[in-house]
mmCIF file of C-alpha atoms in Angstrom:
data_model
loop_
_atom_site.group_PDB
_atom_site.id
_atom_site.type_symbol
_atom_site.label_atom_id
_atom_site.label_comp_id
_atom_site.label_asym_id
_atom_site.label_seq_id
_atom_site.Cartn_x
_atom_site.Cartn_y
_atom_site.Cartn_z
ATOM 1 C CA MET M 1 133.549 81.101 51.470
ATOM 2 C CA ARG M 2 134.947 78.716 54.010
ATOM 3 C CA LYS M 3 138.059 78.277 52.029
ATOM 4 C CA LEU M 4 138.502 82.073 51.403
ATOM 5 C CA GLY M 5 138.237 82.563 55.162
ATOM 6 C CA LEU M 6 140.785 80.012 55.985
ATOM 7 C CA PHE M 7 143.136 81.463 53.339
ATOM 8 C CA LEU M 8 142.616 85.092 54.962
ATOM 9 C CA LEU M 9 143.266 83.381 58.232
ATOM 10 C CA SER M 10 146.563 81.779 57.106
ATOM 11 C CA CYS M 11 147.914 85.217 55.746
ATOM 12 C CA ALA M 12 146.650 86.970 58.976
ATOM 13 C CA LEU M 13 148.457 84.425 61.364
ATOM 14 C CA VAL M 14 151.730 85.103 59.834
ATOM 15 C CA ALA M 15 151.174 88.995 59.459
ATOM 16 C CA PRO M 16 154.311 91.000 60.471
ATOM 17 C CA ALA M 17 154.602 94.468 61.547
ATOM 18 C CA PRO M 18 153.128 97.106 59.110
ATOM 19 C CA ALA M 19 156.584 98.019 57.862
ATOM 20 C CA ALA M 20 156.918 94.583 56.444
ATOM 21 C CA TRP M 21 153.484 94.284 54.690
ATOM 22 C CA ASP M 22 155.102 94.433 51.126
ATOM 23 C CA LYS M 23 157.268 91.576 51.819
ATOM 24 C CA ILE M 24 154.346 89.158 52.428
ATOM 25 C CA ARG M 25 152.452 90.345 49.510
ATOM 26 C CA PRO M 26 153.411 87.573 47.025
ATOM 27 C CA SER M 27 152.597 84.913 49.593
ATOM 28 C CA CYS M 28 148.962 86.205 49.767
ATOM 29 C CA ALA M 29 148.672 87.209 46.124
ATOM 30 C CA ASP M 30 150.510 85.442 43.183
ATOM 31 C CA PRO M 31 151.058 88.227 40.562
ATOM 32 C CA GLN M 32 151.131 85.562 37.784
ATOM 33 C CA SER M 33 147.892 83.875 38.763
ATOM 34 C CA ALA M 34 146.199 87.412 39.119
ATOM 35 C CA ALA M 35 147.379 88.299 35.443
ATOM 36 C CA ALA M 36 145.885 85.003 34.282
ATOM 37 C CA ASP M 37 142.674 85.547 36.056
ATOM 38 C CA ASN M 38 142.428 89.068 34.449
ATOM 39 C CA ALA M 39 143.823 88.065 30.891
ATOM 40 C CA VAL M 40 140.582 88.792 28.969
ATOM 41 C CA PRO M 41 137.976 91.479 29.568
ATOM 42 C CA GLY M 42 135.462 90.869 32.071
ATOM 43 C CA PRO M 43 134.810 91.416 36.024
ATOM 44 C CA ARG M 44 137.943 92.049 37.832
ATOM 45 C CA ARG M 45 139.140 89.056 39.704
ATOM 46 C CA VAL M 46 141.177 89.703 42.733
ATOM 47 C CA PRO M 47 143.136 87.294 45.100
ATOM 48 C CA ALA M 48 142.200 86.988 48.772
ATOM 49 C CA ARG M 49 144.279 89.627 50.641
ATOM 50 C CA VAL M 50 144.987 91.114 53.973
ATOM 51 C CA LEU M 51 144.406 94.931 54.444
ATOM 52 C CA PRO M 52 146.701 96.440 57.083
ATOM 53 C CA VAL M 53 145.536 99.126 59.496
ATOM 54 C CA PRO M 54 146.441 102.540 58.153
ATOM 55 C CA GLY M 55 149.098 104.125 60.339
ATOM 56 C CA ASP M 56 148.324 107.910 59.226
ATOM 57 C CA VAL M 57 144.964 108.078 60.915
ATOM 58 C CA SER M 58 144.298 108.710 64.620
ATOM 59 C CA LEU M 59 144.629 106.115 67.041
ATOM 60 C CA GLN M 60 141.064 106.147 67.889
ATOM 61 C CA LEU M 61 140.135 105.401 64.264
ATOM 62 C CA GLN M 62 142.763 102.724 64.015
ATOM 63 C CA ALA M 63 141.094 100.945 67.034
ATOM 64 C CA LEU M 64 137.695 101.166 65.158
ATOM 65 C CA ILE M 65 139.395 99.915 62.021
ATOM 66 C CA ARG M 66 140.865 96.848 63.765
ATOM 67 C CA ALA M 67 137.423 95.929 65.318
ATOM 68 C CA PRO M 68 135.438 92.668 64.482
ATOM 69 C CA TYR M 69 132.327 92.816 62.539
ATOM 70 C CA PRO M 70 129.243 93.820 64.751
ATOM 71 C CA PRO M 71 127.447 90.968 66.455
ATOM 72 C CA ASN M 72 124.598 89.188 64.236
ATOM 73 C CA VAL M 73 125.375 91.365 61.079
ATOM 74 C CA LEU M 74 126.028 88.101 59.002
ATOM 75 C CA ALA M 75 123.078 86.348 60.565
ATOM 76 C CA PRO M 76 120.011 85.633 58.554
ATOM 77 C CA PRO M 77 118.033 88.844 58.106
ATOM 78 C CA PRO M 78 114.729 89.511 60.175
ATOM 79 C CA SER M 79 111.615 87.988 58.520
ATOM 80 C CA THR M 80 108.715 88.834 61.105
ATOM 81 C CA LYS M 81 107.476 91.837 62.932
ATOM 82 C CA GLU M 82 108.902 90.494 66.220
ATOM 83 C CA GLU M 83 112.377 90.009 64.763
ATOM 84 C CA TRP M 84 112.354 93.536 63.285
ATOM 85 C CA ALA M 85 111.575 94.897 66.688
ATOM 86 C CA ALA M 86 114.349 92.929 68.248
ATOM 87 C CA LEU M 87 116.687 94.512 65.634
ATOM 88 C CA ASP M 88 115.551 97.919 66.504
ATOM 89 C CA ARG M 89 116.005 97.306 70.405
ATOM 90 C CA ARG M 90 119.545 96.283 69.537
ATOM 91 C CA PHE M 91 120.262 99.420 67.757
ATOM 92 C CA ASP M 92 118.512 101.315 70.551
ATOM 93 C CA SER M 93 120.725 99.612 73.287
ATOM 94 C CA GLU M 94 123.805 100.250 71.448
ATOM 95 C CA TRP M 95 123.330 103.884 70.350
ATOM 96 C CA SER M 96 122.029 104.808 73.909
ATOM 97 C CA LYS M 97 125.159 103.721 75.759
ATOM 98 C CA THR M 98 127.021 106.865 75.232
ATOM 99 C CA LEU M 99 124.270 109.576 75.004
ATOM 100 C CA ALA M 100 124.473 110.976 78.458
ATOM 101 C CA ALA M 101 128.081 111.386 78.267
ATOM 102 C CA LEU M 102 127.936 112.972 74.990
ATOM 103 C CA ARG M 103 125.486 115.517 76.021
ATOM 104 C CA LYS M 104 127.512 116.513 79.104
ATOM 105 C CA SER M 105 130.936 116.511 77.224
ATOM 106 C CA LEU M 106 129.395 118.842 74.256
ATOM 107 C CA LYS M 107 127.127 120.835 76.747
ATOM 108 C CA VAL M 108 123.949 120.132 74.769
ATOM 109 C CA GLY M 109 120.351 119.706 76.091
ATOM 110 C CA VAL M 110 117.810 117.519 74.404
ATOM 111 C CA GLU M 111 113.942 117.893 74.844
ATOM 112 C CA PRO M 112 111.244 115.978 73.390
ATOM 113 C CA THR M 113 108.737 117.941 71.059
ATOM 114 C CA THR M 114 106.057 117.498 68.540
ATOM 115 C CA ILE M 115 106.069 119.268 65.173
ATOM 116 C CA ALA M 116 103.224 118.975 62.602
ATOM 117 C CA GLY M 117 102.077 115.845 64.639
ATOM 118 C CA VAL M 118 105.426 114.122 64.315
ATOM 119 C CA LYS M 119 107.717 113.380 67.244
ATOM 120 C CA ALA M 120 110.924 115.222 67.235
ATOM 121 C CA TYR M 121 113.696 116.428 69.605
ATOM 122 C CA LEU M 122 114.867 119.949 70.142
ATOM 123 C CA VAL M 123 118.741 119.636 70.567
ATOM 124 C CA THR M 124 120.324 123.060 71.961
ATOM 125 C CA PRO M 125 123.773 123.982 72.736
ATOM 126 C CA ALA M 126 124.734 125.791 75.758
ATOM 127 C CA ASP M 127 126.769 128.148 73.815
ATOM 128 C CA LEU M 128 124.749 129.602 70.962
ATOM 129 C CA PRO M 129 126.643 132.319 69.135
ATOM 130 C CA ALA M 130 124.683 135.515 68.007
ATOM 131 C CA ASN M 131 125.189 134.581 64.302
ATOM 132 C CA ASN M 132 123.553 131.409 65.019
ATOM 133 C CA ARG M 133 120.316 132.461 67.036
ATOM 134 C CA ASN M 134 118.065 132.715 63.826
ATOM 135 C CA ARG M 135 119.679 129.547 62.342
ATOM 136 C CA LEU M 136 118.179 126.132 62.648
ATOM 137 C CA LEU M 137 119.259 122.740 61.415
ATOM 138 C CA LEU M 138 116.937 119.767 60.438
ATOM 139 C CA HIS M 139 118.449 116.380 61.375
ATOM 140 C CA ILE M 140 117.254 113.066 59.926
ATOM 141 C CA HIS M 141 118.864 110.015 61.701
ATOM 142 C CA GLY M 142 120.158 106.693 60.020
ATOM 143 C CA GLY M 143 119.354 103.152 60.995
ATOM 144 C CA GLY M 144 118.599 101.442 57.549
ATOM 145 C CA TYR M 145 115.137 102.954 57.476
ATOM 146 C CA VAL M 146 114.081 100.297 59.712
ATOM 147 C CA ALA M 147 115.647 101.261 63.345
ATOM 148 C CA GLY M 148 117.262 103.955 65.480
ATOM 149 C CA GLY M 149 113.943 105.874 66.524
ATOM 150 C CA GLY M 150 113.627 107.583 69.789
ATOM 151 C CA GLU M 151 116.168 109.572 71.613
ATOM 152 C CA ALA M 152 118.870 106.888 70.712
ATOM 153 C CA ALA M 153 118.999 108.339 67.365
ATOM 154 C CA THR M 154 120.124 112.019 68.399
ATOM 155 C CA SER M 155 123.722 111.261 68.867
ATOM 156 C CA GLU M 156 124.550 112.959 65.446
ATOM 157 C CA ALA M 157 122.401 115.968 66.288
ATOM 158 C CA ILE M 158 124.076 116.261 69.534
ATOM 159 C CA MET M 159 127.497 116.442 67.886
ATOM 160 C CA MET M 160 126.379 118.864 65.401
ATOM 161 C CA ALA M 161 124.841 121.013 67.967
ATOM 162 C CA GLY M 162 127.846 120.758 70.342
ATOM 163 C CA ILE M 163 130.638 121.203 67.653
ATOM 164 C CA GLY M 164 128.776 123.524 65.175
ATOM 165 C CA HIS M 165 126.864 125.442 68.059
ATOM 166 C CA TYR M 166 123.510 125.229 66.225
ATOM 167 C CA ARG M 167 120.098 124.559 67.488
ATOM 168 C CA VAL M 168 118.938 121.367 65.775
ATOM 169 C CA ILE M 169 115.479 119.674 65.264
ATOM 170 C CA SER M 170 116.015 115.835 64.885
ATOM 171 C CA VAL M 171 112.862 114.104 63.557
ATOM 172 C CA ASP M 172 111.812 110.751 65.084
ATOM 173 C CA TYR M 173 110.053 109.532 61.890
ATOM 174 C CA ARG M 174 107.904 106.571 61.616
ATOM 175 C CA LEU M 175 109.461 103.107 60.802
ATOM 176 C CA PRO M 176 108.390 99.855 59.201
ATOM 177 C CA PRO M 177 107.116 97.075 59.315
ATOM 178 C CA GLU M 178 104.139 99.385 60.872
ATOM 179 C CA ALA M 179 104.991 102.474 58.543
ATOM 180 C CA PRO M 180 106.764 101.641 55.295
ATOM 181 C CA PHE M 181 107.584 104.284 52.627
ATOM 182 C CA PRO M 182 106.438 106.836 52.203
ATOM 183 C CA ALA M 183 105.835 107.336 55.899
ATOM 184 C CA ALA M 184 109.311 108.542 57.009
ATOM 185 C CA LEU M 185 109.577 110.954 53.890
ATOM 186 C CA ASP M 186 106.095 112.323 54.996
ATOM 187 C CA ASP M 187 107.120 112.900 58.507
ATOM 188 C CA VAL M 188 110.305 114.724 57.641
ATOM 189 C CA LEU M 189 108.677 116.759 54.644
ATOM 190 C CA ALA M 190 105.875 117.720 57.203
ATOM 191 C CA VAL M 191 108.323 118.778 59.737
ATOM 192 C CA TRP M 192 110.387 120.748 57.271
ATOM 193 C CA ASP M 193 107.280 122.559 55.774
ATOM 194 C CA SER M 194 106.237 123.576 59.481
ATOM 195 C CA LEU M 195 109.521 124.824 60.272
ATOM 196 C CA ALA M 196 109.710 126.864 56.930
ATOM 197 C CA GLN M 197 106.876 128.702 58.018
ATOM 198 C CA THR M 198 108.384 130.166 61.145
ATOM 199 C CA VAL M 199 112.133 130.276 60.375
ATOM 200 C CA LYS M 200 113.525 131.665 57.094
ATOM 201 C CA PRO M 201 114.463 128.675 54.818
ATOM 202 C CA GLN M 202 117.557 130.579 53.944
ATOM 203 C CA ASN M 203 118.555 130.310 57.574
ATOM 204 C CA MET M 204 118.179 126.429 57.653
ATOM 205 C CA ALA M 205 120.140 123.426 56.629
ATOM 206 C CA VAL M 206 119.340 119.733 56.554
ATOM 207 C CA PHE M 207 121.680 116.726 57.602
ATOM 208 C CA GLY M 208 121.768 113.221 58.113
ATOM 209 C CA ALA M 209 124.047 110.114 57.737
ATOM 210 C CA SER M 210 123.267 106.739 56.009
ATOM 211 C CA ALA M 211 119.643 106.396 55.647
ATOM 212 C CA GLY M 212 119.356 109.861 57.302
ATOM 213 C CA GLY M 213 121.494 111.210 54.389
ATOM 214 C CA GLY M 214 119.432 109.338 51.956
ATOM 215 C CA LEU M 215 116.183 110.810 53.459
ATOM 216 C CA ALA M 216 117.828 114.347 53.434
ATOM 217 C CA LEU M 217 118.183 114.217 49.717
ATOM 218 C CA ALA M 218 114.840 112.634 49.009
ATOM 219 C CA MET M 219 113.221 115.140 51.068
ATOM 220 C CA VAL M 220 114.870 118.092 49.176
ATOM 221 C CA LEU M 221 113.928 116.505 45.880
ATOM 222 C CA ARG M 222 110.375 116.099 46.880
ATOM 223 C CA ALA M 223 110.238 119.593 48.268
ATOM 224 C CA LYS M 224 111.594 120.779 44.980
ATOM 225 C CA ASP M 225 108.914 118.862 43.075
ATOM 226 C CA GLU M 226 106.090 120.187 45.156
ATOM 227 C CA GLY M 227 107.251 123.851 44.984
ATOM 228 C CA LEU M 228 107.958 124.306 48.656
ATOM 229 C CA PRO M 229 110.967 126.141 50.000
ATOM 230 C CA LEU M 230 114.509 124.760 49.903
ATOM 231 C CA PRO M 231 116.977 124.806 52.681
ATOM 232 C CA ALA M 232 120.245 126.849 52.099
ATOM 233 C CA ALA M 233 122.368 123.825 52.428
ATOM 234 C CA VAL M 234 122.357 120.137 52.769
ATOM 235 C CA ALA M 235 124.891 117.615 54.533
ATOM 236 C CA ALA M 236 124.450 114.053 53.429
ATOM 237 C CA SER M 237 127.076 111.760 55.108
ATOM 238 C CA THR M 238 127.657 108.418 53.452
ATOM 239 C CA PRO M 239 124.009 108.546 52.124
ATOM 240 C CA TRP M 240 122.218 105.324 51.149
ATOM 241 C CA SER M 241 121.210 107.040 48.058
ATOM 242 C CA ASP M 242 120.744 103.848 46.092
ATOM 243 C CA LEU M 243 118.929 100.995 47.741
ATOM 244 C CA ASN M 244 119.988 98.635 44.946
ATOM 245 C CA LYS M 245 123.178 96.711 45.050
ATOM 246 C CA VAL M 246 124.493 99.229 42.337
ATOM 247 C CA GLY M 247 127.844 100.979 42.762
ATOM 248 C CA ASP M 248 131.490 99.832 42.660
ATOM 249 C CA SER M 249 132.007 100.052 46.543
ATOM 250 C CA TYR M 250 129.055 97.560 47.303
ATOM 251 C CA TYR M 251 131.550 95.045 45.839
ATOM 252 C CA ALA M 252 135.002 96.643 46.363
ATOM 253 C CA ASN M 253 134.331 97.174 50.019
ATOM 254 C CA GLU M 254 132.267 94.150 50.703
ATOM 255 C CA TYR M 255 133.572 92.434 53.871
ATOM 256 C CA VAL M 256 136.101 95.425 54.197
ATOM 257 C CA ASP M 257 133.609 97.714 55.729
ATOM 258 C CA ASN M 258 133.431 96.565 59.320
ATOM 259 C CA THR M 259 130.108 98.514 60.200
ATOM 260 C CA LEU M 260 127.777 97.365 57.366
ATOM 261 C CA VAL M 261 130.029 94.559 56.019
ATOM 262 C CA THR M 262 127.665 93.566 53.035
ATOM 263 C CA TRP M 263 124.362 94.611 51.397
ATOM 264 C CA ASP M 264 123.323 90.938 51.237
ATOM 265 C CA GLY M 265 121.326 90.180 54.349
ATOM 266 C CA TRP M 266 119.721 92.689 56.591
ATOM 267 C CA LEU M 267 120.465 95.564 54.357
ATOM 268 C CA SER M 268 118.741 94.151 51.341
ATOM 269 C CA ALA M 269 115.925 92.969 53.566
ATOM 270 C CA ALA M 270 115.530 96.573 55.132
ATOM 271 C CA ALA M 271 115.495 98.076 51.567
ATOM 272 C CA GLN M 272 112.619 95.836 50.512
ATOM 273 C CA LEU M 273 110.730 96.167 53.845
ATOM 274 C CA TYR M 274 111.043 100.038 53.697
ATOM 275 C CA ALA M 275 110.172 100.174 49.993
ATOM 276 C CA ASN M 276 107.032 98.095 50.434
ATOM 277 C CA GLY M 277 106.775 96.873 46.969
ATOM 278 C CA ARG M 278 107.765 100.213 45.114
ATOM 279 C CA ASP M 279 110.426 100.320 42.528
ATOM 280 C CA LEU M 280 113.800 100.753 44.434
ATOM 281 C CA LYS M 281 115.005 103.109 41.632
ATOM 282 C CA HIS M 282 112.158 105.744 42.466
ATOM 283 C CA PRO M 283 113.958 109.021 43.365
ATOM 284 C CA TYR M 284 112.302 109.198 46.661
ATOM 285 C CA LEU M 285 113.614 105.867 47.693
ATOM 286 C CA SER M 286 116.989 106.056 45.821
ATOM 287 C CA PRO M 287 117.759 109.779 45.386
ATOM 288 C CA VAL M 288 120.729 109.283 43.103
ATOM 289 C CA TYR M 289 118.090 108.756 40.415
ATOM 290 C CA GLY M 290 116.624 112.185 40.910
ATOM 291 C CA ASP M 291 116.824 115.416 39.090
ATOM 292 C CA PHE M 292 119.407 117.665 40.933
ATOM 293 C CA LYS M 293 119.006 120.662 38.876
ATOM 294 C CA ASN M 294 118.687 123.765 41.263
ATOM 295 C CA PHE M 295 119.389 121.599 44.317
ATOM 296 C CA PRO M 296 120.893 123.405 47.286
ATOM 297 C CA PRO M 297 124.568 123.304 47.795
ATOM 298 C CA THR M 298 125.460 120.019 49.501
ATOM 299 C CA ILE M 299 128.526 118.467 51.366
ATOM 300 C CA LEU M 300 128.897 114.748 51.251
ATOM 301 C CA THR M 301 131.042 112.610 53.451
ATOM 302 C CA ALA M 302 132.389 109.005 53.313
ATOM 303 C CA GLY M 303 135.351 106.858 53.890
ATOM 304 C CA THR M 304 137.722 104.688 51.703
ATOM 305 C CA ARG M 305 136.384 101.400 53.306
ATOM 306 C CA ASP M 306 132.821 102.549 53.307
ATOM 307 C CA LEU M 307 130.186 100.120 51.655
ATOM 308 C CA PHE M 308 128.391 103.268 50.573
ATOM 309 C CA LEU M 309 131.358 105.234 49.216
ATOM 310 C CA SER M 310 129.922 104.931 45.728
ATOM 311 C CA ASN M 311 126.719 106.084 46.863
ATOM 312 C CA ALA M 312 128.289 109.436 47.699
ATOM 313 C CA VAL M 313 130.511 109.458 44.659
ATOM 314 C CA ARG M 314 127.652 108.847 42.402
ATOM 315 C CA VAL M 315 125.482 111.760 43.981
ATOM 316 C CA HIS M 316 128.317 113.930 43.831
ATOM 317 C CA ARG M 317 129.140 113.495 40.221
ATOM 318 C CA LYS M 318 125.304 113.857 39.469
ATOM 319 C CA MET M 319 125.240 117.057 41.370
ATOM 320 C CA ARG M 320 128.174 118.519 39.737
ATOM 321 C CA ARG M 321 126.925 117.533 36.164
ATOM 322 C CA ALA M 322 123.609 119.398 37.208
ATOM 323 C CA GLY M 323 125.569 122.655 38.254
ATOM 324 C CA VAL M 324 125.108 122.170 41.861
ATOM 325 C CA VAL M 325 127.841 123.278 44.469
ATOM 326 C CA ALA M 326 128.972 120.058 45.941
ATOM 327 C CA ASP M 327 131.841 119.074 47.969
ATOM 328 C CA LEU M 328 132.969 115.268 48.715
ATOM 329 C CA ASN M 329 135.182 114.578 51.818
ATOM 330 C CA VAL M 330 136.547 111.087 51.858
ATOM 331 C CA TYR M 331 138.258 109.864 55.071
ATOM 332 C CA GLU M 332 141.125 107.241 55.029
ATOM 333 C CA GLY M 333 140.494 103.805 56.353
ATOM 334 C CA MET M 334 136.965 104.819 57.483
ATOM 335 C CA SER M 335 134.052 102.358 57.247
ATOM 336 C CA HIS M 336 130.439 103.250 57.119
ATOM 337 C CA ALA M 337 129.355 106.344 59.457
ATOM 338 C CA GLN M 338 132.333 105.576 61.602
ATOM 339 C CA TYR M 339 132.030 108.755 63.869
ATOM 340 C CA ALA M 340 133.049 107.643 66.955
ATOM 341 C CA GLY M 341 132.451 110.892 69.157
ATOM 342 C CA PRO M 342 134.110 114.274 69.623
ATOM 343 C CA ASP M 343 137.259 112.679 71.066
ATOM 344 C CA MET M 344 138.130 111.143 67.640
ATOM 345 C CA PRO M 345 139.880 113.822 65.449
ATOM 346 C CA GLU M 346 138.426 112.651 62.228
ATOM 347 C CA SER M 347 134.817 112.860 63.842
ATOM 348 C CA ARG M 348 135.494 116.372 65.125
ATOM 349 C CA GLU M 349 136.881 117.208 61.527
ATOM 350 C CA ILE M 350 133.920 116.020 59.916
ATOM 351 C CA PHE M 351 131.525 118.123 61.865
ATOM 352 C CA GLU M 352 133.867 121.263 61.698
ATOM 353 C CA ASP M 353 133.894 120.784 57.824
ATOM 354 C CA ILE M 354 130.054 120.592 57.745
ATOM 355 C CA THR M 355 129.957 123.710 60.117
ATOM 356 C CA ARG M 356 132.064 125.723 57.737
ATOM 357 C CA PHE M 357 130.081 124.632 54.889
ATOM 358 C CA PHE M 358 126.786 125.600 56.571
ATOM 359 C CA ASP M 359 128.179 128.839 57.907
ATOM 360 C CA GLY M 360 129.211 130.217 54.515
ATOM 361 C CA ARG M 361 125.768 129.573 53.185
ATOM 362 C CA LEU M 362 122.992 130.112 55.906
ATOM 363 C CA GLY M 363 121.671 133.430 56.310
ATOM 364 C CA ARG M 364 121.514 135.314 59.701
#
C-alpha cells in the first residue's frame, strides 16, 4: 500500500493541466505491462492511475471531487460503545453545521414530534402548493445505520421540503449498539403504519439516502410481506442495499469515492454491529436480495465515483426484471451522497428529479 501511495503521489506531482492528461497516461500506466497482467482470464488487474477532476460538472461539485478523504475514515473502526458514540457525535457535529442556514435558505420549518412512540421531525415548507396539501413524504436518514440521529439528520428532509414543497416526516429511528436490527426497521414501519391510517397511502412516498435508502427499500419489502398499505412511490438514493462487500463498485470505486472511501473499516464494522449476528443477506438487511414483485415505482440515484453505485444498479436491474417502474439517475464524478446543498446545481437537480417522479405518481 505504501508503494502504491508513493507511485500515485509521483504521478500527481507531475500532473499537468487537464488538457494534457492524455500525454502523461503512458508514464503512469504501461500498456504492455497492463496487457501482460491481463493475458489470462481472471480478476482484472489495473495499474495505479490518476483520476482528473471532470471539467463538465459544476464548480461546486469539482471542489467536492478535489476534497481529501474525511478525517479518521481510514482509522481502525470503533470497537466499544464509547467509540461508537464518539463516531455518532462526529457525524452530529459535522451535519449540524449548516442546518440553520439551510432552513433559512429554503424557508423550511422543523418541529420535533412523536409518532407511534417513535421520535420524528415534521418538516414543513413555507410554500405548500394546493396540490401538495394532502400529500406527505416519509424520510429515513442515512449514517451507516449507526449514526446520524436527532435533528442533525434532517438536512435531506429539509432539501426535499424546500425544493419539492412537500410536508415531510423525518424518522429519528433507534441506533445500535443499544438498539441493533430490527429496531430501526421496526421504528420506521411503525411510523409508516400510523401515518397510513390518517393519510391516504396513495398520497405518500418514502425516501432516503445511503442507509436511509436501504431502510426505505427494506421497509416497503416488509410492509408488502405483512400486507400493509404501500406508498405510491419510493426514492432510494445511493442505497446501502447490500451490507456485504458484493458488487463491482465496492472494488472499482474503492479509494476513488472520497466520502466512504472503502467498505473495509468502519463500514464493515457498522454492518456487523447493526445486523447483530443476523445473515447479512436477509432482505430486511440487504434489500437487493428481496422479492420486488408489485413494488411501488422507484427512483434510484448514484454517482460514477460512488462506492455504492453497484448497490443502486443491482436494485434497479432486479426491479426491472420484476416489472417495477424504476428510474436510475447517475451523476458524473459524484461520490457517495455528495449533495452539498441547494446552491450546487447537481444537488438541486437530484431533488427536482425526485419531485417530478413523485408528482406524477402521488394522488391528491
